[in-house]
């Protein structure tokens, strides 16, 4: 069964600094990978997805992620963060043929001036 | 604008009472889902439905029930059998009934507090 690990529960960073949010998954078959963002008291919003093809995926709001099959990782990056990026970020994985999307426990990104 | 509407946003109930959370979508999506979110635990799948009149248990279905009588609607009932019902509940939908490579669209959630 697939699982997702987000090791960092919270990542503090200063405005305009780069950031990387880590995501590792375990699966023995082909996977589809997603990053979602959640602002306080709201639902989740898709940032980007990897289904196939290029391992570098670009998403909304200047975020990108790289799929690394050998390291079973899908880390999220942004070269320069804004205060408005403060939110919780969830990595999720699904396996081909299975209905279920499995979420990580989330990483809270705190951007300060 | 198409989207998912969850109501109410906040819900308070006494212990021992059943409560139903509403979820309506106008995206014409086949599949719908209910997740529960607790601090530090991410999202856990309660139930999902790929087509009308059919639904499947997720990882934490005990104490919950659902129905899917219409494509647009997927209400969740939290019964008195659910031991820790206080949580943030999220409804989602996806275009592809297979679901696994189709992004989820989420509602804004219902925060349920049971005392």
Coordinates of C-alpha atoms in Angstrom, one line a residue:
Chain A
X1 CA 0.0 0.0 0.0
X2 CA 1.2 3.5 -0.7
X3 CA 2.2 5.9 2.0
X4 CA 3.5 9.5 2.1
X5 CA 5.9 11.1 4.5
X6 CA 6.3 14.8 5.1
X7 CA 9.1 15.0 7.6
X8 CA 8.8 18.7 8.4
X9 CA 5.7 19.6 10.3
X10 CA 6.6 23.3 10.1
X11 CA 9.1 25.3 8.0
X12 CA 9.8 29.0 9.0
X13 CA 11.3 31.2 6.3
X14 CA 11.9 34.8 5.6
X15 CA 10.1 36.6 2.8
X16 CA 12.0 36.4 -0.6
X17 CA 14.1 33.4 0.6
X18 CA 13.9 30.1 -1.3
X19 CA 12.1 27.2 0.3
X20 CA 11.9 23.4 -0.2
X21 CA 9.2 21.3 1.3
X22 CA 10.1 17.6 1.4
X23 CA 7.9 14.7 0.4
X24 CA 8.8 11.0 0.2
X25 CA 6.5 8.2 -0.7
X26 CA 6.5 4.4 -0.7
X27 CA 5.0 2.4 -3.5
X28 CA 5.9 -0.6 -5.5
X29 CA 4.0 0.4 -8.7
X30 CA 3.5 3.5 -10.9
X31 CA 2.4 6.5 -8.9
X32 CA 0.7 9.8 -9.5
X33 CA 1.9 12.6 -7.3
X34 CA 0.2 15.8 -6.2
X35 CA 0.8 18.9 -4.0
X36 CA -2.1 20.8 -2.5
X37 CA -2.2 24.0 -0.5
X38 CA -4.7 24.8 2.3
X39 CA -5.2 28.4 3.6
X40 CA -6.8 28.7 7.1
X41 CA -10.4 27.4 7.4
X42 CA -10.6 26.5 3.7
X43 CA -10.5 23.4 1.5
X44 CA -7.4 22.3 -0.4
X45 CA -6.4 23.7 -3.7
X46 CA -4.2 21.9 -6.3
X47 CA -0.8 23.4 -6.7
X48 CA 0.7 20.9 -9.2
X49 CA 0.6 17.3 -10.3
X50 CA 2.9 14.7 -11.8
X51 CA 1.2 12.0 -13.9
X52 CA 4.0 11.1 -16.4
X53 CA 6.6 12.7 -18.7
X54 CA 9.0 15.4 -17.5
X55 CA 10.1 15.0 -14.0
X56 CA 10.1 18.7 -13.3
X57 CA 6.6 20.0 -12.9
X58 CA 5.6 23.6 -12.7
X59 CA 2.5 24.7 -10.8
X60 CA 0.6 27.8 -9.8
X61 CA 2.0 30.7 -7.7
X62 CA 5.6 30.0 -8.9
X63 CA 5.9 26.6 -7.2
X64 CA 7.6 23.6 -8.9
X65 CA 8.4 20.1 -7.9
X66 CA 10.7 17.4 -9.1
X67 CA 9.8 13.7 -9.3
X68 CA 12.8 11.5 -8.3
X69 CA 11.9 7.9 -8.8
X70 CA 15.2 6.5 -7.4
X71 CA 14.8 8.4 -4.2
X72 CA 11.0 8.1 -4.2
X73 CA 10.7 11.8 -3.6
X74 CA 8.6 14.7 -4.8
X75 CA 9.9 17.8 -3.1
X76 CA 8.2 21.2 -3.6
X77 CA 10.3 24.3 -4.2
X78 CA 9.9 28.0 -4.7
X79 CA 12.8 30.3 -5.4
X80 CA 11.4 33.3 -3.5
X81 CA 8.5 33.2 -1.1
X82 CA 5.9 35.8 -0.3
X83 CA 4.0 36.5 2.9
X84 CA 0.9 35.2 1.1
X85 CA 2.5 31.8 0.7
X86 CA 1.9 31.2 4.4
X87 CA -0.3 28.1 4.4
X88 CA -0.3 24.3 5.0
X89 CA 1.0 22.2 2.1
X90 CA 0.0 18.6 1.5
X91 CA 1.7 16.0 -0.6
X92 CA -0.5 13.1 -1.9
X93 CA 0.1 10.0 -3.9
X94 CA -2.1 7.5 -5.7
X95 CA -1.3 4.3 -7.5
X96 CA -2.5 3.2 -10.9
X97 CA -5.6 1.1 -10.6
X98 CA -6.5 2.3 -7.1
X99 CA -9.2 4.8 -6.3
X100 CA -7.6 6.1 -3.1
X101 CA -5.5 9.2 -2.8
X102 CA -3.2 9.1 0.3
X103 CA -2.2 12.3 1.9
X104 CA 0.8 13.2 4.0
X105 CA 0.4 14.9 7.4
X106 CA 1.1 18.3 5.9
X107 CA 3.8 21.0 6.3
X108 CA 3.0 24.4 7.6
X109 CA 5.0 27.1 5.8
X110 CA 5.4 30.2 7.9
X111 CA 6.7 33.2 5.9
X112 CA 7.8 36.2 8.0
X113 CA 8.9 39.7 6.9
Chain B
X1 CA -18.8 29.4 -11.3
X2 CA -18.6 25.7 -10.8
X3 CA -17.5 24.3 -7.5
X4 CA -18.3 22.3 -4.4
X5 CA -20.5 23.8 -1.7
X6 CA -20.4 22.4 1.8
X7 CA -22.9 23.6 4.4
X8 CA -22.9 24.7 7.1
X9 CA -19.4 26.1 7.7
X10 CA -19.7 25.5 11.5
X11 CA -21.9 22.9 13.2
X12 CA -22.4 22.3 16.9
X13 CA -24.1 19.2 18.3
X14 CA -24.6 17.5 21.6
X15 CA -23.1 14.0 22.1
X16 CA -25.4 11.2 21.1
X17 CA -27.1 13.1 18.2
X18 CA -26.7 12.2 14.6
X19 CA -25.8 15.1 12.3
X20 CA -25.7 15.4 8.5
X21 CA -23.2 17.4 6.5
X22 CA -24.2 18.6 3.1
X23 CA -22.0 18.5 0.0
X24 CA -23.2 19.6 -3.5
X25 CA -21.2 20.0 -6.7
X26 CA -22.0 21.5 -10.0
X27 CA -18.9 20.4 -11.8
X28 CA -20.6 17.4 -13.4
X29 CA -17.9 15.2 -11.7
X30 CA -18.5 11.4 -11.4
X31 CA -16.6 10.7 -8.2
X32 CA -17.1 12.3 -4.8
X33 CA -15.2 11.9 -1.5
X34 CA -15.4 12.7 2.2
X35 CA -12.3 13.3 4.2
X36 CA -11.7 14.0 7.8
X37 CA -8.9 16.4 8.9
X38 CA -7.4 16.4 12.4
X39 CA -4.4 18.5 13.4
X40 CA -1.2 16.7 12.6
X41 CA -2.9 13.8 10.9
X42 CA -3.4 15.0 7.4
X43 CA -6.6 13.9 5.6
X44 CA -8.2 10.5 6.1
X45 CA -10.7 9.1 3.7
X46 CA -14.1 8.3 5.1
X47 CA -16.2 7.3 2.1
X48 CA -16.1 7.7 -1.6
X49 CA -18.5 7.2 -4.5
X50 CA -17.7 6.6 -8.1
X51 CA -21.3 6.6 -9.5
X52 CA -24.8 7.3 -8.3
X53 CA -26.3 4.8 -5.9
X54 CA -22.9 3.3 -5.2
X55 CA -20.3 4.1 -2.6
X56 CA -17.3 2.5 -0.9
X57 CA -15.8 2.6 2.6
X58 CA -12.5 4.4 3.1
X59 CA -10.0 4.0 5.9
X60 CA -12.2 5.4 8.7
X61 CA -15.8 4.6 7.8
X62 CA -16.9 3.4 11.2
X63 CA -19.5 5.7 12.7
X64 CA -20.3 7.4 9.4
X65 CA -22.9 6.8 6.7
X66 CA -23.4 8.3 3.2
X67 CA -25.8 8.3 0.3
X68 CA -25.5 9.1 -3.4
X69 CA -29.0 9.4 -4.8
X70 CA -28.0 12.2 -7.2
X71 CA -24.8 12.9 -9.1
X72 CA -24.5 16.4 -7.6
X73 CA -25.0 15.4 -3.9
X74 CA -23.1 13.3 -1.4
X75 CA -24.3 14.0 2.2
X76 CA -22.4 12.5 5.1
X77 CA -24.1 11.5 8.4
X78 CA -22.0 11.4 11.5
X79 CA -23.7 9.0 13.8
X80 CA -23.7 8.7 17.6
X81 CA -21.5 5.6 17.1
X82 CA -18.5 7.8 16.0
X83 CA -16.3 8.1 19.1
X84 CA -14.5 11.3 18.3
X85 CA -16.6 13.2 15.8
X86 CA -15.2 16.7 16.5
X87 CA -13.1 17.5 13.3
X88 CA -12.9 19.4 10.1
X89 CA -14.7 17.6 7.3
X90 CA -13.9 18.1 3.7
X91 CA -15.9 17.0 0.6
X92 CA -14.1 16.6 -2.7
X93 CA -14.9 15.5 -6.3
X94 CA -13.0 14.3 -9.3
X95 CA -13.9 14.2 -13.0
X96 CA -12.6 10.7 -13.6
X97 CA -14.5 8.0 -11.7
X98 CA -11.3 6.0 -11.6
X99 CA -10.0 8.8 -9.5
X100 CA -6.3 7.9 -9.2
X101 CA -4.9 10.3 -11.7
X102 CA -7.6 12.9 -11.6
X103 CA -7.0 15.9 -9.3
X104 CA -9.5 16.5 -6.5
X105 CA -11.6 19.6 -6.2
X106 CA -12.4 20.5 -2.6
X107 CA -15.2 22.3 -0.8
X108 CA -14.3 24.8 2.0
X109 CA -15.2 22.3 4.7
X110 CA -17.5 22.0 7.7
X111 CA -16.1 22.3 11.2
X112 CA -18.1 20.0 13.5
X113 CA -17.9 20.4 17.2
X114 CA -19.6 17.8 19.4
X115 CA -19.8 18.5 23.2

